[in-house]
mmCIF file of C-alpha atoms and ligand atoms in Angstrom:
data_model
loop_
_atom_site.group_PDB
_atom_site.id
_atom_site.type_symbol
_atom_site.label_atom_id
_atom_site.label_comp_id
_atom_site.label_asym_id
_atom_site.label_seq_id
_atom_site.Cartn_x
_atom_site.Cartn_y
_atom_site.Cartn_z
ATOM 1 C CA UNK J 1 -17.862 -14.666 0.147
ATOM 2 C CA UNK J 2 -16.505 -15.608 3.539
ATOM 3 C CA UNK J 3 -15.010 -12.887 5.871
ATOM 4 C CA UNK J 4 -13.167 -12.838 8.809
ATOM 5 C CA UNK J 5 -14.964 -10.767 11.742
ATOM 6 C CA UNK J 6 -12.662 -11.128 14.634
ATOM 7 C CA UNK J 7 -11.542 -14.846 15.007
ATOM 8 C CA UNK J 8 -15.182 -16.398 13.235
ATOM 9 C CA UNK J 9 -15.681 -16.985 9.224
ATOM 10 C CA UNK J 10 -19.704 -15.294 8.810
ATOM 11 C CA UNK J 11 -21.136 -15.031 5.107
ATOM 12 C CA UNK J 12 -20.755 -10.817 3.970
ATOM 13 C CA UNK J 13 -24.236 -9.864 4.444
ATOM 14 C CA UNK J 14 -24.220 -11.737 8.734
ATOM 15 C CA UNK J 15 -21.195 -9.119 9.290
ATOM 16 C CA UNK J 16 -22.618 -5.600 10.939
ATOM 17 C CA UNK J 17 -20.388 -2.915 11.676
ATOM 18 C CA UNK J 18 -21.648 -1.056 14.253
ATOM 19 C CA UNK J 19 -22.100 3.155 14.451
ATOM 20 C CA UNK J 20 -20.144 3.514 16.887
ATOM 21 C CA UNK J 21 -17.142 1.865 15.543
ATOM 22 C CA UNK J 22 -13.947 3.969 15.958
ATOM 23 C CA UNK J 23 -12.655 2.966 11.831
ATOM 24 C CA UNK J 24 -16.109 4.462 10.737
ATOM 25 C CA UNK J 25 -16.340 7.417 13.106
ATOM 26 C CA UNK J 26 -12.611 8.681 13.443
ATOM 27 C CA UNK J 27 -10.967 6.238 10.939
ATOM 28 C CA UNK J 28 -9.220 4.991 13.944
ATOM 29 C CA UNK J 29 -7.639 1.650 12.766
ATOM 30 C CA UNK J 30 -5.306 0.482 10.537
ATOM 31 C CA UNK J 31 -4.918 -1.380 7.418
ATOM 32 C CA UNK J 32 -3.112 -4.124 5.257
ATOM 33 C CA UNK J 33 -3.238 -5.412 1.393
ATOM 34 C CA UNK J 34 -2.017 -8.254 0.334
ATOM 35 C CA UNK J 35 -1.347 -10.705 -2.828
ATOM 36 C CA UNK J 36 -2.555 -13.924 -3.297
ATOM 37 C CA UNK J 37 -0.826 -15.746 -6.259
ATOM 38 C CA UNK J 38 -1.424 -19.847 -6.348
ATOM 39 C CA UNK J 39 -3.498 -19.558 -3.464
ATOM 40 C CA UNK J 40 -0.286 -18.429 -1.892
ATOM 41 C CA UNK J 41 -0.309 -15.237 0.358
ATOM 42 C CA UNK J 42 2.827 -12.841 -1.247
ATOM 43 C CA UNK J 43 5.258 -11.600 1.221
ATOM 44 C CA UNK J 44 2.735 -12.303 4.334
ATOM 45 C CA UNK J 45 5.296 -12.104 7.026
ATOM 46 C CA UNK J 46 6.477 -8.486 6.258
ATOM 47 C CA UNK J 47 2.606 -7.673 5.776
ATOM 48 C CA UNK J 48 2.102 -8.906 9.015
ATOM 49 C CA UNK J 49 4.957 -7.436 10.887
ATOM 50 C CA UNK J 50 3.711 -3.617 9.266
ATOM 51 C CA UNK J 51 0.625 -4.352 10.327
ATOM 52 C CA UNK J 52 1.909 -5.271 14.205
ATOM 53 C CA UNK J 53 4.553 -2.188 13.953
ATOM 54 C CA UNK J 54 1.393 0.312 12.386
ATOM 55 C CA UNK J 55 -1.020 -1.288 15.714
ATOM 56 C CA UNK J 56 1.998 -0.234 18.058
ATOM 57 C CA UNK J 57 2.072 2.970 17.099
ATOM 58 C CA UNK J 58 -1.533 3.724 17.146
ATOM 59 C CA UNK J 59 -1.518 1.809 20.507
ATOM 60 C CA UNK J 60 -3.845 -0.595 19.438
ATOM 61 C CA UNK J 61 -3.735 -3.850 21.192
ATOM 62 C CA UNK J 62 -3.875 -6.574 18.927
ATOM 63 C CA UNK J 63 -6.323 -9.163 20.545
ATOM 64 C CA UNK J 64 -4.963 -12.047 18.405
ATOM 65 C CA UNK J 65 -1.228 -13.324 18.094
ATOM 66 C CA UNK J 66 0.399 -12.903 15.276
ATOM 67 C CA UNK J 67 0.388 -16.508 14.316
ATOM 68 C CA UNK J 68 -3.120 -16.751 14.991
ATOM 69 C CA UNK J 69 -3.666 -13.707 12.866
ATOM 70 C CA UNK J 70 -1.722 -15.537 9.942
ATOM 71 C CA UNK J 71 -3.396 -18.887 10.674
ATOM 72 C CA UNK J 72 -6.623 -17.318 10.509
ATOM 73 C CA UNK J 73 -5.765 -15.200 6.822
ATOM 74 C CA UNK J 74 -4.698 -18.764 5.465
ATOM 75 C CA UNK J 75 -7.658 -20.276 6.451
ATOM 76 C CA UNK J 76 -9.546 -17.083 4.987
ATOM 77 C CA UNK J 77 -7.899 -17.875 1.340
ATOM 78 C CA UNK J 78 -9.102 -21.368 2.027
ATOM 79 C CA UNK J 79 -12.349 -21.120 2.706
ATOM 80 C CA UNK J 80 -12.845 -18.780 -0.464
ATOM 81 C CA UNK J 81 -10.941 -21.164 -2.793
ATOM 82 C CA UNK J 82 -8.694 -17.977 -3.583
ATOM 83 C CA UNK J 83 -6.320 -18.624 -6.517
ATOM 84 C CA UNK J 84 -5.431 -15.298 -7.593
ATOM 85 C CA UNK J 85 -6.415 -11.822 -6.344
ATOM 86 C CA UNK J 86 -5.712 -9.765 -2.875
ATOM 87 C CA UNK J 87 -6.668 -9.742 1.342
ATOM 88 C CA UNK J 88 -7.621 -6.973 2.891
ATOM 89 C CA UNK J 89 -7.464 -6.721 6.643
ATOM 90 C CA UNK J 90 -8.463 -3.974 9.090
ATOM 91 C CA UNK J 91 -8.417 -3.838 12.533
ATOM 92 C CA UNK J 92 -10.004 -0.496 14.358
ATOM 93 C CA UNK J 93 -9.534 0.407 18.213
ATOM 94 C CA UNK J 94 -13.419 -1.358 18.628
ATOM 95 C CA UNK J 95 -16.883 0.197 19.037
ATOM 96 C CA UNK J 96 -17.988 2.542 21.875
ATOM 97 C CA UNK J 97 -19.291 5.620 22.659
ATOM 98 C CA UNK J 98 -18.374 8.456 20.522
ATOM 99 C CA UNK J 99 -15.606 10.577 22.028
ATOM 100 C CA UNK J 100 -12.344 11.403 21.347
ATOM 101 C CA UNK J 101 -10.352 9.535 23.918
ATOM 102 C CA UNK J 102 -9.606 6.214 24.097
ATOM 103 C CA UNK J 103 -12.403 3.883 24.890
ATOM 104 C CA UNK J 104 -11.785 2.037 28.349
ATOM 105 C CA UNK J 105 -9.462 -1.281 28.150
ATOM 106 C CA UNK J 106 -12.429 -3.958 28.145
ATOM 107 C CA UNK J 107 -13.393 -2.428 24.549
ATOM 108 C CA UNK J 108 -11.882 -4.876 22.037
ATOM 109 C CA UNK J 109 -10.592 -3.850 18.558
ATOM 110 C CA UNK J 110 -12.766 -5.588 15.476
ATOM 111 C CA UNK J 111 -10.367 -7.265 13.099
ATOM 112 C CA UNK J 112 -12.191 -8.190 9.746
ATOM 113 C CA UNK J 113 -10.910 -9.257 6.586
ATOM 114 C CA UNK J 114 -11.826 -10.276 3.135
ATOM 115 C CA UNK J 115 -10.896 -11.161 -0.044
ATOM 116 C CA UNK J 116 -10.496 -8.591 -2.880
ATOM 117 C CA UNK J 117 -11.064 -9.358 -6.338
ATOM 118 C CA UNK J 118 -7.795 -9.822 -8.646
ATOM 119 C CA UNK J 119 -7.161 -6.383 -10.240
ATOM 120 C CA UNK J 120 -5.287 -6.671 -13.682
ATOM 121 C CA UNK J 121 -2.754 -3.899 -14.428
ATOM 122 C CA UNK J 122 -1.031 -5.801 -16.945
ATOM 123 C CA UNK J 123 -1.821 -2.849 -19.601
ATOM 124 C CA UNK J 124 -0.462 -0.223 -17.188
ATOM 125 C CA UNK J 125 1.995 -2.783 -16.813
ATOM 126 C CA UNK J 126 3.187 -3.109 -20.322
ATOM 127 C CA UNK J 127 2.456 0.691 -21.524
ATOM 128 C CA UNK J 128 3.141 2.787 -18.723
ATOM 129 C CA UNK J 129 0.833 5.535 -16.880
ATOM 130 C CA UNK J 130 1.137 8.954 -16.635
ATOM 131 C CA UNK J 131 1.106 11.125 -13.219
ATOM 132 C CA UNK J 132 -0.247 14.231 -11.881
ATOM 133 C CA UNK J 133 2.252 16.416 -9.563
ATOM 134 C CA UNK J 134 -0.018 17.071 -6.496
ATOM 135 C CA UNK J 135 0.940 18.989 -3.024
ATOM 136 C CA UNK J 136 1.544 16.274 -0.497
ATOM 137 C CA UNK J 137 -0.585 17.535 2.441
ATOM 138 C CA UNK J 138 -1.103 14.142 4.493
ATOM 139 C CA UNK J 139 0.107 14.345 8.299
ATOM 140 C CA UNK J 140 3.369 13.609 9.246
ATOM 141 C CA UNK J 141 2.935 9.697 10.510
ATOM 142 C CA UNK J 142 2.636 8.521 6.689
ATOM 143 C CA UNK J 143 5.034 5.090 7.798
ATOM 144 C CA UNK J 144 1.645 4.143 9.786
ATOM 145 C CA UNK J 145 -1.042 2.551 7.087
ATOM 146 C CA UNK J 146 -3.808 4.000 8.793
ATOM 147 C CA UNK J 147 -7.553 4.195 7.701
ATOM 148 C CA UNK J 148 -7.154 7.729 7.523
ATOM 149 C CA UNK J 149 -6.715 7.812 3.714
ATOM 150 C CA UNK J 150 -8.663 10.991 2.863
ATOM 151 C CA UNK J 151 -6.126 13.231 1.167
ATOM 152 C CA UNK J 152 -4.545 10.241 -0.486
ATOM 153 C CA UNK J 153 -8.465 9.681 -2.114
ATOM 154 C CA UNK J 154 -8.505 13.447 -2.495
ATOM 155 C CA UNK J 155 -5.197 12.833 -4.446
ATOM 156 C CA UNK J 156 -5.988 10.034 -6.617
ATOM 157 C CA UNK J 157 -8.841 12.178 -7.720
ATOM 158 C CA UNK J 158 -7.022 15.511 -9.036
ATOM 159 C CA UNK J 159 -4.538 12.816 -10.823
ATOM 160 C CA UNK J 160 -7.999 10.900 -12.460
ATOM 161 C CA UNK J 161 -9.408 14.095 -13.560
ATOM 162 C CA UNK J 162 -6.475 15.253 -15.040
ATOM 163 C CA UNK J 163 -6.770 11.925 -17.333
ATOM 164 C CA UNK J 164 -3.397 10.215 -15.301
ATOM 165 C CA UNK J 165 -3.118 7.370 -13.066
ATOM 166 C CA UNK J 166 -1.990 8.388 -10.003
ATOM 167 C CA UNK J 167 -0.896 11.105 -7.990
ATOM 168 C CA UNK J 168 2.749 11.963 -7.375
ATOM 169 C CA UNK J 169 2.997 13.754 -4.200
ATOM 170 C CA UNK J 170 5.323 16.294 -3.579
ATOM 171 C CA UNK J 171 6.074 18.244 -0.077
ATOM 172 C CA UNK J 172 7.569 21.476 -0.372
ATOM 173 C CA UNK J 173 9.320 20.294 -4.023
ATOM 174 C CA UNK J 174 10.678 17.319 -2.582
ATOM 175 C CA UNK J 175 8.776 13.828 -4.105
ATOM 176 C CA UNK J 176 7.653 11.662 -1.678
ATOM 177 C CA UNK J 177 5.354 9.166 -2.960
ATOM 178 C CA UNK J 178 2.390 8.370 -4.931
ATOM 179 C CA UNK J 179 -1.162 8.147 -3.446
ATOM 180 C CA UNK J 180 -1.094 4.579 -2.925
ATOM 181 C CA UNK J 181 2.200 3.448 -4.231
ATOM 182 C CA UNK J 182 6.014 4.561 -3.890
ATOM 183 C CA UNK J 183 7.926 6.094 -5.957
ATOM 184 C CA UNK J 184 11.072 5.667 -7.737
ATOM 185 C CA UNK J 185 13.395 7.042 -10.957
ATOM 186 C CA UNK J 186 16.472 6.118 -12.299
ATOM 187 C CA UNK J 187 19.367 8.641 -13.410
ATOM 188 C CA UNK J 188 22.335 7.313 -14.906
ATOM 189 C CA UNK J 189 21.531 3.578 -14.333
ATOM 190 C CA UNK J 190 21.088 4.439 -10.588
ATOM 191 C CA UNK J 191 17.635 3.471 -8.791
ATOM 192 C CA UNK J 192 16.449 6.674 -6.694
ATOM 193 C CA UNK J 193 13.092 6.541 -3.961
ATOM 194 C CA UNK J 194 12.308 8.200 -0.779
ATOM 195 C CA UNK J 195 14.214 6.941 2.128
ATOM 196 C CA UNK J 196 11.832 5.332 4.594
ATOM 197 C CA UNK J 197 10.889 7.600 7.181
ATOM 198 C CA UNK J 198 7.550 9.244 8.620
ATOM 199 C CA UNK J 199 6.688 10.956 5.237
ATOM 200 C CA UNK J 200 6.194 7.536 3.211
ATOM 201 C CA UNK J 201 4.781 4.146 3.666
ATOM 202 C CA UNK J 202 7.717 2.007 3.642
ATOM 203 C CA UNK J 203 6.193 -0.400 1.291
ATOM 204 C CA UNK J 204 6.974 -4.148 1.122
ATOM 205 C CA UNK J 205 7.104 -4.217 -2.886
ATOM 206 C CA UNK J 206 9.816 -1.415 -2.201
ATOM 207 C CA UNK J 207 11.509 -3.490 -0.120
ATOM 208 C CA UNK J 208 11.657 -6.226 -2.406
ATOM 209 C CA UNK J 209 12.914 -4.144 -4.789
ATOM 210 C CA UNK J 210 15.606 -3.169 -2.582
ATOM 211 C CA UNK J 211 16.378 -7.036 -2.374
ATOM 212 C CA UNK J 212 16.400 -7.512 -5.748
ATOM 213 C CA UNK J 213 18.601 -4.486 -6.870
ATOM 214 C CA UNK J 214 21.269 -5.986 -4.198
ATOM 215 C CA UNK J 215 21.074 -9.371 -5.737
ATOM 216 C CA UNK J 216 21.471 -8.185 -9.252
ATOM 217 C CA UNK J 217 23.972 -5.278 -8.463
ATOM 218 C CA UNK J 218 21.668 -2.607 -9.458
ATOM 219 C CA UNK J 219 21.955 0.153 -7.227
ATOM 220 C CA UNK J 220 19.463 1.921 -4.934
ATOM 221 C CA UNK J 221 19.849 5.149 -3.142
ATOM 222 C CA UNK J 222 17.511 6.275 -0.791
ATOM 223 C CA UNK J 223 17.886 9.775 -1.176
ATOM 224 C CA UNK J 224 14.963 12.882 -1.589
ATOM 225 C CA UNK J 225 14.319 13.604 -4.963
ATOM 226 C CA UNK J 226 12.983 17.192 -5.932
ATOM 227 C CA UNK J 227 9.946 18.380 -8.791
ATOM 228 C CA UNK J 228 13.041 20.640 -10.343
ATOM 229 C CA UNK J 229 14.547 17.313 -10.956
ATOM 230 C CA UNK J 230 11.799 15.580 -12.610
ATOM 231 C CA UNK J 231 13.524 16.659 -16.348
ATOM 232 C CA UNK J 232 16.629 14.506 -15.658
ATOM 233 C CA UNK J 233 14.672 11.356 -14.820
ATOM 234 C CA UNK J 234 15.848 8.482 -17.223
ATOM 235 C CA UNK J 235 13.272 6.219 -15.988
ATOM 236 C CA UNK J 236 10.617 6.299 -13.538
ATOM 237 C CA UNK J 237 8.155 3.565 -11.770
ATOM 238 C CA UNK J 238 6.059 3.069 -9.385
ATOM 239 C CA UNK J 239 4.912 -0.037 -6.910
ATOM 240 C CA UNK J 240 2.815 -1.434 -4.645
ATOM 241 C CA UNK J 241 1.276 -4.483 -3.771
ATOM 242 C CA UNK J 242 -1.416 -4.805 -6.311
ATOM 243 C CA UNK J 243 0.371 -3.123 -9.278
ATOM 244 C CA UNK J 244 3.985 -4.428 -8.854
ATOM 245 C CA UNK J 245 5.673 -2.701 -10.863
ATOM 246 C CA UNK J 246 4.013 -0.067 -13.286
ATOM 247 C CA UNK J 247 6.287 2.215 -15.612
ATOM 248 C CA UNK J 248 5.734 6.268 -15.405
ATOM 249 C CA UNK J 249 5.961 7.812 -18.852
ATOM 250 C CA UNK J 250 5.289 11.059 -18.510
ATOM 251 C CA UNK J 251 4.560 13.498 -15.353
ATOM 252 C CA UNK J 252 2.464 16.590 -15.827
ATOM 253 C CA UNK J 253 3.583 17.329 -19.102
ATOM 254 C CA UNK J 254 7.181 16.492 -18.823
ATOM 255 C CA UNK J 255 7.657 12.943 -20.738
ATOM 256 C CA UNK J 256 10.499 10.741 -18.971
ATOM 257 C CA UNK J 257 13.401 9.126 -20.975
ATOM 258 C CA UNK J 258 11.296 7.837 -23.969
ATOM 259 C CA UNK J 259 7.824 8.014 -22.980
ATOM 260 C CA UNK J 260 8.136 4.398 -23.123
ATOM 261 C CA UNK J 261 9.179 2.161 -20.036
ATOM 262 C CA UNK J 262 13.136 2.085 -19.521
ATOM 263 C CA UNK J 263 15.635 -0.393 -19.337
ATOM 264 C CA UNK J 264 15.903 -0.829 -15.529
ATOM 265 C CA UNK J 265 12.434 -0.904 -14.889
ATOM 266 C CA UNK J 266 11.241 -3.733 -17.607
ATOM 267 C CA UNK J 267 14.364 -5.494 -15.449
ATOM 268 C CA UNK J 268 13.166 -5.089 -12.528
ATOM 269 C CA UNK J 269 9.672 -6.454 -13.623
ATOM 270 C CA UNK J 270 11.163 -9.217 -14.788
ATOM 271 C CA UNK J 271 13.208 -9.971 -11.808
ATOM 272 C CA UNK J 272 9.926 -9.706 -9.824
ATOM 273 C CA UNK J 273 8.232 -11.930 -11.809
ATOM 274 C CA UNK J 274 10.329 -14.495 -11.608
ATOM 275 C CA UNK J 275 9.973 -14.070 -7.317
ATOM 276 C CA UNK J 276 6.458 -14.718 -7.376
HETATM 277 N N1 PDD C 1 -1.397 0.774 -0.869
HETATM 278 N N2 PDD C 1 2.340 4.147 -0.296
HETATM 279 C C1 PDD C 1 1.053 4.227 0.066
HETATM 280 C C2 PDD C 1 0.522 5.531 0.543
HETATM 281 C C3 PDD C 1 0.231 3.076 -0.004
HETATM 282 O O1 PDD C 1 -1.050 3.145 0.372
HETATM 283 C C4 PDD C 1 0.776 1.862 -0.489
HETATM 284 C C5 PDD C 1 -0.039 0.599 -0.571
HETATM 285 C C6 PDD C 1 2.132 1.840 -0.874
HETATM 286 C C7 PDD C 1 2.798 0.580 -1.382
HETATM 287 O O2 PDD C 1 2.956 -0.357 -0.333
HETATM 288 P P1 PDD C 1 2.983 -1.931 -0.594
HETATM 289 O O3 PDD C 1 4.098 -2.188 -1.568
HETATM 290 O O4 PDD C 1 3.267 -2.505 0.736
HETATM 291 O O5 PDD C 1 1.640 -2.303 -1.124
HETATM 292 C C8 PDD C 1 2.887 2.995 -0.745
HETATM 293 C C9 PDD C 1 -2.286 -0.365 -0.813
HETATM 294 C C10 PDD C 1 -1.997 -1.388 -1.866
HETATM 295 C C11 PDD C 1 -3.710 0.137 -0.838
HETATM 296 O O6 PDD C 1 -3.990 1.069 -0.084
HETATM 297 O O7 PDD C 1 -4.549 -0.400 -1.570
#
């Protein structure tokens, strides 16, 4: 496997991350994930515009232009022959001495990233998964995708041990999204998700459902959506890069519509397809 450390292409086992790292020590850094279908990179502008606006925020100073960042993820499917499967990139504020504060402006940030094998979901797909209602407890910058991903592991967990999916985080009764994937249900042929502000990763599958529902005159409202509601849900899905689209059958023990995946959703999957 070839990765990307910095701006070189090394072999995995020539890439050393040092101790001192900031991503290892403080999870300082931030993240992307994206599809590769016919050795085509999904969406990779809008990946690579999150990944500028989640750097800004952090005030992490990319060392690489954004074209040369894109030039050099191309050239990272290339060199791996990648037909089918996903990228990961990370970029973390660099290695230095531990301590809280910023490290002084000669310290660079490490960029690395890799190819991650194709995950199949087309039975969760097809059939549907359940979820597990879990307190949403993250911090309150959830729009950044940062490395700091401990509650949404701690998440996923409680939902896997409870024999479901994925998590379906709630704060204070209102649902905000899943552990790694947003969240949406439909009530009376209406598409409902979390608007996109600092308590949810404004995903880029979400947005392209957003695109898609105004092409095909569907309608989505970003509005909050509560627990007490879950009863009324017609439909519910959830997204995210890797799964696309993935039906939600049943939540804790409260089966949506059916149990089977709805109308709107199968639609929507369909509609997607045909995008990629
Ligand atoms: N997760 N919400 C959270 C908390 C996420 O981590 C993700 C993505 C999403 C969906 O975003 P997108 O459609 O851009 O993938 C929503 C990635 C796939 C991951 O951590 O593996």
């Amino acid at each position: 496997m070839k990765v990307l450390y910095n701006n070189q292409f090394k072999n995995r086992d020539e890439v050393v991350i040092d101790i001192e790292d900031r991503g290892y020590q403080f999870g300082d850094g931030i993240y992307e994930v994206m599809r590769v279908y016919n050795r085509n990179v999904f969406t990779l502008d809008e990946h690579l515009a999150r990944f500028v606006r989640s750097a800004a925020e952090l005030k992490i100073q990319l060392p690489y232009s954004v074209e040369d960042i894109k030039t050099m993820l191309l050239e990272l499917v290339e060199q791996n022959h990648l037909e089918e499967g996903s990228i990961y990139v990370q970029i973390t504020r660099g290695t230095s001495m531990r301590n809280h504060s910023f490290p002084a402006q000669s310290v660079s940030p490490v960029l690395i990233a890799y190819p991650l094998p194709k995950k199949n979901p087309s039975q969760e797909q097809q059939q549907g998964i359940k979820m597990k209602l879990v307190e949403d407890m993250r911090w309150l910058r959830c729009d950044i995708k940062s490395l700091n991903l401990l509650y949404n592991v701690m998440a996923k967990q409680e939902a896997l041990d409870h024999q479901c999916y994925e998590a379906l985080l709630h704060r204070n009764g209102t649902i905000t999204e899943g552990s790694s994937t947003n969240f949406f249900a439909v009530k009376d042929g209406k598409l409902y998700t979390h608007p996109a502000n600092n308590l949810i990763l404004n995903g880029i599958t979400r947005l392209e459902i957003r695109k898609l529902c105004e092409a095909n005159d569907m309608t989505m409202i970003e509005k909050e959506l509560t627990i007490n509601g879950i009863e009324s849900f017609d439909e519910a899905f959830i997204t995210s890069t890797t799964l696309e689209i993935v039906p939600v059958t049943q939540i804790d023990d409260t089966v949506i519509g059916q149990g089977e995946p709805g109308e709107m959703t199968k639609r929507l999957q369909m509609l997607f397809q045909a995008l990629i």
